[in-house]
Short mmCIF file of C-alpha atoms in Angstrom, two decimals:
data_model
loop_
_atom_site.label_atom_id
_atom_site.label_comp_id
_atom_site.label_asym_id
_atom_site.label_seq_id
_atom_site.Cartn_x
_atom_site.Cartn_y
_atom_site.Cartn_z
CA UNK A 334 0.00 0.00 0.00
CA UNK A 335 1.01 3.54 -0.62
CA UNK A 336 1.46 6.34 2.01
CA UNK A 337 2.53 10.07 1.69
CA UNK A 338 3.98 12.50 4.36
CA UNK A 339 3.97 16.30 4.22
CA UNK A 340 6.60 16.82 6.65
CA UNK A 341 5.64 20.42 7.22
CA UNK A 342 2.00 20.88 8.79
CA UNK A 343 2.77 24.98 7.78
CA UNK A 344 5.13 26.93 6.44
CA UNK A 345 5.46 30.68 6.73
CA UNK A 346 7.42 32.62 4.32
CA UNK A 347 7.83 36.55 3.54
CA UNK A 348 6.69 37.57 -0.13
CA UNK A 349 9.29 37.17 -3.00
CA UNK A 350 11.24 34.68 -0.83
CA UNK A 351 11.85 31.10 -1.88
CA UNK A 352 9.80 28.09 -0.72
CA UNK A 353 10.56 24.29 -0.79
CA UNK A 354 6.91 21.89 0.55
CA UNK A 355 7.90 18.50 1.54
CA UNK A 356 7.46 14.85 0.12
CA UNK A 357 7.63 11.48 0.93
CA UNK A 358 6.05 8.40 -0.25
CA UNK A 359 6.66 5.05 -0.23
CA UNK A 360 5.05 2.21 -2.58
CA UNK A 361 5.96 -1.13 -3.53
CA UNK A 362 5.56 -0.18 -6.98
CA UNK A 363 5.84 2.51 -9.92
CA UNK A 364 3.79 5.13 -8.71
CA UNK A 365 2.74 8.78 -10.62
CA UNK A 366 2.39 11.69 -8.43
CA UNK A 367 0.94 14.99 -8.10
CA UNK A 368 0.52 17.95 -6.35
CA UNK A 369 -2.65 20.13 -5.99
CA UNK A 370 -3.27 22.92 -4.30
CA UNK A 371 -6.54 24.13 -2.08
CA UNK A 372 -7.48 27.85 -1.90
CA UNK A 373 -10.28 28.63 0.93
CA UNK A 374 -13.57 27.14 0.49
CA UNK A 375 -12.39 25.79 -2.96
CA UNK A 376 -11.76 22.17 -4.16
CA UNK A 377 -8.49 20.56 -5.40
CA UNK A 378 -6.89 21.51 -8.30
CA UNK A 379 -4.21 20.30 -10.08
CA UNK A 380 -1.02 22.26 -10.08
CA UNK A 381 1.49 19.57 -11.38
CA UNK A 382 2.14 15.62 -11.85
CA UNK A 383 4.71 14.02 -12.63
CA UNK A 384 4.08 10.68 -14.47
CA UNK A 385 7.54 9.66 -16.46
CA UNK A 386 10.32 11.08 -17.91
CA UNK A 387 11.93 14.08 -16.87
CA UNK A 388 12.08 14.12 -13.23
CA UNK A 389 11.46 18.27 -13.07
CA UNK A 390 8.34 18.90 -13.59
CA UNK A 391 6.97 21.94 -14.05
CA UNK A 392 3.48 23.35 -13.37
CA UNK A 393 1.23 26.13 -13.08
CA UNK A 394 1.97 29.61 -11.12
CA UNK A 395 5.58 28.90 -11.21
CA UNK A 396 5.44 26.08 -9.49
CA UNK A 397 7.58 23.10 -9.88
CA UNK A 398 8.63 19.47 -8.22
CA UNK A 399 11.60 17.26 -8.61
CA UNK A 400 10.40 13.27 -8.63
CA UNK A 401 13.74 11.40 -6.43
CA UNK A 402 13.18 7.99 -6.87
CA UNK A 403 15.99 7.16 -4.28
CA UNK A 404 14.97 9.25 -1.87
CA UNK A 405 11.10 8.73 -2.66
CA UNK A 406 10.59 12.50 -2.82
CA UNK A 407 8.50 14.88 -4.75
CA UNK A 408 9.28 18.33 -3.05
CA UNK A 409 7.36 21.73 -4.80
CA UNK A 410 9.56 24.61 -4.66
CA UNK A 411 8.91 28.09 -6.05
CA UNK A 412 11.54 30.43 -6.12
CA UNK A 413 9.47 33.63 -5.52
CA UNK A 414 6.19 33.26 -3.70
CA UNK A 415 3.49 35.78 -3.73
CA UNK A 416 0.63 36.64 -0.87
CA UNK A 417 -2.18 34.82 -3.71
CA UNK A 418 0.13 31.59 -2.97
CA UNK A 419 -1.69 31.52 0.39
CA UNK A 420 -3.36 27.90 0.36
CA UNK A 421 -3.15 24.81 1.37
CA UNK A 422 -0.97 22.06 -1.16
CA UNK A 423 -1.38 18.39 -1.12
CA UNK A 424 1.12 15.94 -2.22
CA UNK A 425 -0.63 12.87 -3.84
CA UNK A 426 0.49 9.18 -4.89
CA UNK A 427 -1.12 6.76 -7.21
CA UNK A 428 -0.01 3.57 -8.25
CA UNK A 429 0.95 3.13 -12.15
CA UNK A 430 -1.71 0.07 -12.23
CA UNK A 431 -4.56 1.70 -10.12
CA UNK A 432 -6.88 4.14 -9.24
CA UNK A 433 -7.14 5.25 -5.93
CA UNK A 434 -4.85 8.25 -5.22
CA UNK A 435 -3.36 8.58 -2.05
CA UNK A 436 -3.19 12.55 -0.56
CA UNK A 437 -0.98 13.54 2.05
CA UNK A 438 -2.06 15.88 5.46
CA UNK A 439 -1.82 18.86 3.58
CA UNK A 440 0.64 21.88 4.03
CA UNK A 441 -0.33 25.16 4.83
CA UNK A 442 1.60 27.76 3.09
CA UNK A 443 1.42 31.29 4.56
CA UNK A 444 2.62 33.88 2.26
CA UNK A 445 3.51 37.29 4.51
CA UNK A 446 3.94 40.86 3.18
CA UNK B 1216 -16.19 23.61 -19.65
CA UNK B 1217 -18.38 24.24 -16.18
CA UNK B 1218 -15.79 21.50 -14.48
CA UNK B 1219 -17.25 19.46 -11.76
CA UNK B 1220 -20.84 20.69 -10.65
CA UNK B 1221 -21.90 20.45 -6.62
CA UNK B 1222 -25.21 21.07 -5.02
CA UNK B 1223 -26.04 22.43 -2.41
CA UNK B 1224 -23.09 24.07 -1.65
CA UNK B 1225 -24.48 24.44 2.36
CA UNK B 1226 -26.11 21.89 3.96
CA UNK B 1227 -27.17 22.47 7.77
CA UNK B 1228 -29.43 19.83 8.71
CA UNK B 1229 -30.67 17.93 11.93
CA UNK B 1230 -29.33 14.80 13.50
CA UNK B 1231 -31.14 11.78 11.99
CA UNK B 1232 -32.46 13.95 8.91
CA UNK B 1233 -31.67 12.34 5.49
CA UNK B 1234 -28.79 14.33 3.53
CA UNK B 1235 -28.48 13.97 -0.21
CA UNK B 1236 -25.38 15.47 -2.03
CA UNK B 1237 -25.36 15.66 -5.76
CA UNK B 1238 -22.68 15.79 -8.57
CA UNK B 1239 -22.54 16.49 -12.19
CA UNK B 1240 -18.79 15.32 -13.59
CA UNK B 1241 -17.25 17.08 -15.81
CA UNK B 1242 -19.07 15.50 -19.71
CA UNK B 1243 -16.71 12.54 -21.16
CA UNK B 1244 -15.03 11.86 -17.67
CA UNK B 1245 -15.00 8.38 -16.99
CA UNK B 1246 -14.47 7.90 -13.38
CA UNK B 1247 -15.97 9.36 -10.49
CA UNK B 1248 -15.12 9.53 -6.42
CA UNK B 1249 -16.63 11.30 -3.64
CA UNK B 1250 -14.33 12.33 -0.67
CA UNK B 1251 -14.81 13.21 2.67
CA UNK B 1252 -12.04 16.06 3.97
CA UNK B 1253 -11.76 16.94 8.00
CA UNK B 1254 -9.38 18.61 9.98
CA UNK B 1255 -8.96 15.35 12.03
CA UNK B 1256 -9.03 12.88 9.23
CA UNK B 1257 -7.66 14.81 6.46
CA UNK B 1258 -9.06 14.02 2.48
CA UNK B 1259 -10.71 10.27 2.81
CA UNK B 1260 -11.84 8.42 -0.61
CA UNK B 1261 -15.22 7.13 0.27
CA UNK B 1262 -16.84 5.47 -3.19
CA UNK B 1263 -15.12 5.27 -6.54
CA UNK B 1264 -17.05 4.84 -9.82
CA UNK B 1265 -16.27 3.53 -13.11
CA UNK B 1266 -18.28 3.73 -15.76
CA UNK B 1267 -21.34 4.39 -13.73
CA UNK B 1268 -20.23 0.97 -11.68
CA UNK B 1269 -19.42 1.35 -7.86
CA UNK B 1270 -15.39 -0.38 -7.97
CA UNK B 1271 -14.35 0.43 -4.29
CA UNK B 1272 -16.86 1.51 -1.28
CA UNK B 1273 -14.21 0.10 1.72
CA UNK B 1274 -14.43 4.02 2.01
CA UNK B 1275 -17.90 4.37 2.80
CA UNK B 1276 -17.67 4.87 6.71
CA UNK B 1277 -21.21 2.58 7.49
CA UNK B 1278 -24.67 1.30 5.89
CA UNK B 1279 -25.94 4.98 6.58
CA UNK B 1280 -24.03 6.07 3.52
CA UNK B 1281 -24.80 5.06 0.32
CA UNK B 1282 -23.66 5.99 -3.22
CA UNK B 1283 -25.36 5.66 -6.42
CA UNK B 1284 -24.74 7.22 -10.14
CA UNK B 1285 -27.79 6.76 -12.36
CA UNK B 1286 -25.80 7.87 -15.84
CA UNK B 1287 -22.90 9.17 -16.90
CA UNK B 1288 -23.58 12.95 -15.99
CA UNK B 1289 -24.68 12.52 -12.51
CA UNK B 1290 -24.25 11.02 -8.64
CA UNK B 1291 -25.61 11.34 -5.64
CA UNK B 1292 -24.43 10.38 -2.02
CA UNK B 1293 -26.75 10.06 0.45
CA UNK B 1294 -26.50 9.61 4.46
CA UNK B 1295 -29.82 8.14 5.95
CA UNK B 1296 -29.46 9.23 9.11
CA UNK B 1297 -27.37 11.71 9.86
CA UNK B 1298 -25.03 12.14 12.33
CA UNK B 1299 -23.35 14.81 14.16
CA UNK B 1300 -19.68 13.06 13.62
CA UNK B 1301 -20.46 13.26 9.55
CA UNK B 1302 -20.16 17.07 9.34
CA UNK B 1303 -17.29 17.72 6.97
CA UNK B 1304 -16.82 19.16 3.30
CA UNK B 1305 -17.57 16.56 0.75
CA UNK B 1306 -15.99 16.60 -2.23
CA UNK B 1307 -17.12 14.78 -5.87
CA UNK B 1308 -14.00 14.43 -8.04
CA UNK B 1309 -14.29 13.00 -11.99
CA UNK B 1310 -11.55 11.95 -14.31
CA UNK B 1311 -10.72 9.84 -17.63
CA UNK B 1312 -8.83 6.97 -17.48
CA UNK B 1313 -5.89 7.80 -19.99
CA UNK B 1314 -5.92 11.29 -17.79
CA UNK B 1315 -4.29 10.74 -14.43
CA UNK B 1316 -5.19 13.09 -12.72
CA UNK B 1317 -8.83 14.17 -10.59
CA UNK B 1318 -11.28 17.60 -11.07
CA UNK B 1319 -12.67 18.26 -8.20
CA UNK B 1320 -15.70 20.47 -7.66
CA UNK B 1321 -16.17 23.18 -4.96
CA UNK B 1322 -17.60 20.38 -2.28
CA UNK B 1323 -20.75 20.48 -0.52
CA UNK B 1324 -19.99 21.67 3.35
CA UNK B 1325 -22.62 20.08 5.96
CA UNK B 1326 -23.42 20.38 9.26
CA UNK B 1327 -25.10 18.15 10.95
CA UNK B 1328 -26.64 19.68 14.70
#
């Protein structure tokens, strides 16, 4: 079975300063996996995935995420954030042969003038 | 496209009422889940469709939820009765199978008093 941990509950950051959200997963098998972010009272949306290939992916809003297979990471980083980044971003696993997607705890980003 | 379609929106209902949540996935999408998403228990996958056929309902918490999805274009997820402990946002999600990853709509928030 797969499992995903967002190591960071919330992170706080100033405007126009860098910001790296946490990864882990582990699976038995090839997995694809995502990231989507939640603005208030607002469902899921997709901002990337990452499903072969190239493992930098990028993604909408600047966004992007670096698959590490040996490290079973898919951190997000964006290298300038701005106050309308102010969500919450969920890291998500799915295995290559299956449906159900797995979704982390969630991280909080704060985004501070 | 109108992307995933909700209703109501609100819910606010008495213990023991029956609750009905509907959703309209987005036209062509294949598959269809509803979630569940709490602060305690995070995003939970409760039912998962395919081609209008229930695949995986280990989700559904107990025999007062049920799931159903007439056609193509529409579901509906209904808690008969309801409980205090099944307040949460509720969240319909559709994709396509060659398309990995999930639209979700702008969940239906209840409260049940």
């Amino acid at each position: 079975a797969q499992s995903v941990t967002q190591l960071d509950s919330q992170v706080p950051v100033f405007e126009e300063a860098p910001v790296e959200l946490r990864c882990n997963y582990s699976s038995s098998v090839s997995v694809y996996l995502f990231w989507y972010v939640q603005y208030p009272n607002q469902g899921l949306q997709l901002l990337l995935k990452y499903l072969s290939g190239s493992t930098l992916v990028k993604g909408i809003n600047g966004f992007e995420a670096e698959f590490n297979k040996s490290q079973t990471s898919f951190h997000l980083r964006k290298p300038s954030v701005h106050i309308s980044d102010t969500a919450e971003y969920f890291c998500a696993v799915r295995d290559t042969g299956g449906f159900k997607t797995i979704f982390g705890a969630g991280t909080r980003l704060f985004v501070k003038a | 496209d109108a992307g995933v379609i909700q209703s109501p929106r609100h819910e606010v209902t008495e213990m023991g009422q029956e609750v009905t949540l509907r959703c309209k996935p987005i036209s062509g999408h294949n598959s269809l889940f509803w979630y569940r998403q709490t602060m305690m228990r995070g995003l939970e996958l409760l039912i998962y469709f395919n081609n209008n056929v229930p695949i995986d309902d280990s989700g559904m918490p107990e025999d007062r939820f049920s799931a159903k999805m007439p056609n193509a274009s529409f579901s509906t997820l209904k808690i008969q009765p309801s409980e205090p402990r099944d307040s949460a946002v509720y969240f319909c999600a559709s994709s396509l199978d060659r398309v990995y990853e999930q639209y979700f709509g702008p969940g239906t928030r209840l409260t049940v008093t």
